[in-house]
Amino acid sequence: QDFVEVDNAWLLADMLADIHVGYLNIAEAMIEVQAKPLKTSQLLTEVDLDGTMNPVMRTISLDHALSNDSRFDRVTSNGESLWFLRRLEPEPV
């Protein structure tokens, strides 16, 4: 696949960092330990992506990977986009 859609924009797939399952497991553990939704920037403090890559592209890369993993759910709080674990979300009433 040459192109990927990220937040209603199309990017060359080669522009994104390679996010392997280990990085996603780290993000999952961080959210689980904090027991609250976290910003992508918070997750990136422990996910060691290529430091030479543009910081915006690191954020876009991790957001794209999280959005394609069923464990994670993008939630909004005070107009801010955060990541949480679906299994920790409260049951609907």
PDB file of C-alpha atoms in Angstrom:
ATOM      1  CA  GLN A   1       0.000   0.000   0.000  1.00  0.00           C
ATOM      2  CA  ASP A   2       1.582   3.248  -1.162  1.00  0.00           C
ATOM      3  CA  PHE A   3      -0.728   5.683   0.625  1.00  0.00           C
ATOM      4  CA  VAL A   4      -2.375   5.754   4.050  1.00  0.00           C
ATOM      5  CA  GLU A   5      -5.180   7.941   5.321  1.00  0.00           C
ATOM      6  CA  VAL A   6      -4.420   9.787   8.541  1.00  0.00           C
ATOM      7  CA  ASP A   7      -7.004  12.206   9.957  1.00  0.00           C
ATOM      8  CA  ASN A   8      -8.654  12.723   6.569  1.00  0.00           C
ATOM      9  CA  ALA A   9      -5.323  13.394   4.835  1.00  0.00           C
ATOM     10  CA  TRP A  10      -3.447  11.060   2.509  1.00  0.00           C
ATOM     11  CA  LEU A  11       0.264  10.452   3.105  1.00  0.00           C
ATOM     12  CA  LEU A  12       2.869   8.259   1.494  1.00  0.00           C
ATOM     13  CA  ALA A  13       3.167   5.158   3.652  1.00  0.00           C
ATOM     14  CA  ASP A  14       6.968   5.474   3.513  1.00  0.00           C
ATOM     15  CA  MET A  15       6.733   8.778   5.397  1.00  0.00           C
ATOM     16  CA  LEU A  16       5.479   7.036   8.543  1.00  0.00           C
ATOM     17  CA  ALA A  17       7.773   5.536  11.149  1.00  0.00           C
ATOM     18  CA  ASP A  18       7.725   1.761  11.490  1.00  0.00           C
ATOM     19  CA  ILE A  19       5.621   1.086  14.597  1.00  0.00           C
ATOM     20  CA  HIS A  20       6.028  -2.517  15.691  1.00  0.00           C
ATOM     21  CA  VAL A  21       3.877  -4.351  18.221  1.00  0.00           C
ATOM     22  CA  GLY A  22       6.427  -3.741  21.000  1.00  0.00           C
ATOM     23  CA  TYR A  23       5.777   0.008  20.783  1.00  0.00           C
ATOM     24  CA  LEU A  24       2.043  -0.593  20.967  1.00  0.00           C
ATOM     25  CA  ASN A  25       2.530  -2.846  23.988  1.00  0.00           C
ATOM     26  CA  ILE A  26       4.490  -0.052  25.702  1.00  0.00           C
ATOM     27  CA  ALA A  27       1.671   2.408  24.963  1.00  0.00           C
ATOM     28  CA  GLU A  28      -0.851  -0.084  26.353  1.00  0.00           C
ATOM     29  CA  ALA A  29       1.174  -0.535  29.551  1.00  0.00           C
ATOM     30  CA  MET A  30       1.540   3.225  30.036  1.00  0.00           C
ATOM     31  CA  ILE A  31      -2.205   3.788  29.756  1.00  0.00           C
ATOM     32  CA  GLU A  32      -2.928   0.829  32.028  1.00  0.00           C
ATOM     33  CA  VAL A  33      -0.520   2.044  34.741  1.00  0.00           C
ATOM     34  CA  GLN A  34      -1.896   5.604  34.608  1.00  0.00           C
ATOM     35  CA  ALA A  35      -5.487   4.287  34.396  1.00  0.00           C
ATOM     36  CA  LYS A  36      -6.473   7.337  32.361  1.00  0.00           C
ATOM     37  CA  PRO A  37      -6.340   8.498  28.743  1.00  0.00           C
ATOM     38  CA  LEU A  38      -2.954   9.830  27.607  1.00  0.00           C
ATOM     39  CA  LYS A  39      -1.811  12.226  24.901  1.00  0.00           C
ATOM     40  CA  THR A  40       0.284  10.929  22.039  1.00  0.00           C
ATOM     41  CA  SER A  41       3.116  13.179  23.246  1.00  0.00           C
ATOM     42  CA  GLN A  42       3.023  11.424  26.629  1.00  0.00           C
ATOM     43  CA  LEU A  43       3.193   8.014  24.969  1.00  0.00           C
ATOM     44  CA  LEU A  44       6.128   9.130  22.817  1.00  0.00           C
ATOM     45  CA  THR A  45       8.235   9.747  25.942  1.00  0.00           C
ATOM     46  CA  GLU A  46       8.610   5.961  26.283  1.00  0.00           C
ATOM     47  CA  VAL A  47       8.204   4.853  22.669  1.00  0.00           C
ATOM     48  CA  ASP A  48      11.674   5.211  21.182  1.00  0.00           C
ATOM     49  CA  LEU A  49      11.015   6.202  17.583  1.00  0.00           C
ATOM     50  CA  ASP A  50      13.690   7.434  15.177  1.00  0.00           C
ATOM     51  CA  GLY A  51      15.028  10.649  16.739  1.00  0.00           C
ATOM     52  CA  THR A  52      16.011  12.027  13.343  1.00  0.00           C
ATOM     53  CA  MET A  53      12.395  11.936  12.176  1.00  0.00           C
ATOM     54  CA  ASN A  54      10.367  15.132  12.289  1.00  0.00           C
ATOM     55  CA  PRO A  55       8.465  15.245  15.641  1.00  0.00           C
ATOM     56  CA  VAL A  56       5.166  15.866  13.835  1.00  0.00           C
ATOM     57  CA  MET A  57       5.695  12.731  11.729  1.00  0.00           C
ATOM     58  CA  ARG A  58       6.527  10.704  14.864  1.00  0.00           C
ATOM     59  CA  THR A  59       3.203  11.829  16.347  1.00  0.00           C
ATOM     60  CA  ILE A  60       1.296  11.090  13.141  1.00  0.00           C
ATOM     61  CA  SER A  61       2.961   7.666  12.888  1.00  0.00           C
ATOM     62  CA  LEU A  62       2.027   6.640  16.417  1.00  0.00           C
ATOM     63  CA  ASP A  63      -1.513   8.029  16.061  1.00  0.00           C
ATOM     64  CA  HIS A  64      -1.958   6.032  12.857  1.00  0.00           C
ATOM     65  CA  ALA A  65      -0.710   2.811  14.460  1.00  0.00           C
ATOM     66  CA  LEU A  66      -2.877   3.258  17.559  1.00  0.00           C
ATOM     67  CA  SER A  67      -5.956   3.961  15.446  1.00  0.00           C
ATOM     68  CA  ASN A  68      -5.415   0.669  13.606  1.00  0.00           C
ATOM     69  CA  ASP A  69      -5.070  -1.415  16.780  1.00  0.00           C
ATOM     70  CA  SER A  70      -8.375  -2.538  18.292  1.00  0.00           C
ATOM     71  CA  ARG A  71      -7.021  -2.240  21.856  1.00  0.00           C
ATOM     72  CA  PHE A  72      -6.964   1.548  21.631  1.00  0.00           C
ATOM     73  CA  ASP A  73      -9.726   4.126  21.440  1.00  0.00           C
ATOM     74  CA  ARG A  74      -9.249   7.803  20.626  1.00  0.00           C
ATOM     75  CA  VAL A  75     -11.236   9.893  23.092  1.00  0.00           C
ATOM     76  CA  THR A  76     -11.669  13.632  23.482  1.00  0.00           C
ATOM     77  CA  SER A  77     -11.391  15.565  26.718  1.00  0.00           C
ATOM     78  CA  ASN A  78     -11.646  19.359  26.797  1.00  0.00           C
ATOM     79  CA  GLY A  79     -11.137  19.452  23.037  1.00  0.00           C
ATOM     80  CA  GLU A  80      -7.947  17.407  23.308  1.00  0.00           C
ATOM     81  CA  SER A  81      -7.402  14.078  21.547  1.00  0.00           C
ATOM     82  CA  LEU A  82      -6.252  11.311  23.915  1.00  0.00           C
ATOM     83  CA  TRP A  83      -5.764   7.531  23.775  1.00  0.00           C
ATOM     84  CA  PHE A  84      -7.398   5.035  26.124  1.00  0.00           C
ATOM     85  CA  LEU A  85      -7.832   1.269  26.282  1.00  0.00           C
ATOM     86  CA  ARG A  86     -11.203  -0.068  25.200  1.00  0.00           C
ATOM     87  CA  ARG A  87     -11.132  -2.712  27.931  1.00  0.00           C
ATOM     88  CA  LEU A  88     -10.802  -0.010  30.624  1.00  0.00           C
ATOM     89  CA  GLU A  89     -13.735   2.051  29.366  1.00  0.00           C
ATOM     90  CA  PRO A  90     -16.824   1.983  31.583  1.00  0.00           C
ATOM     91  CA  GLU A  91     -19.772  -0.081  30.427  1.00  0.00           C
ATOM     92  CA  PRO A  92     -22.600   1.951  28.869  1.00  0.00           C
ATOM     93  CA  VAL A  93     -25.701   2.307  31.016  1.00  0.00           C
TER      94      VAL A  93
END
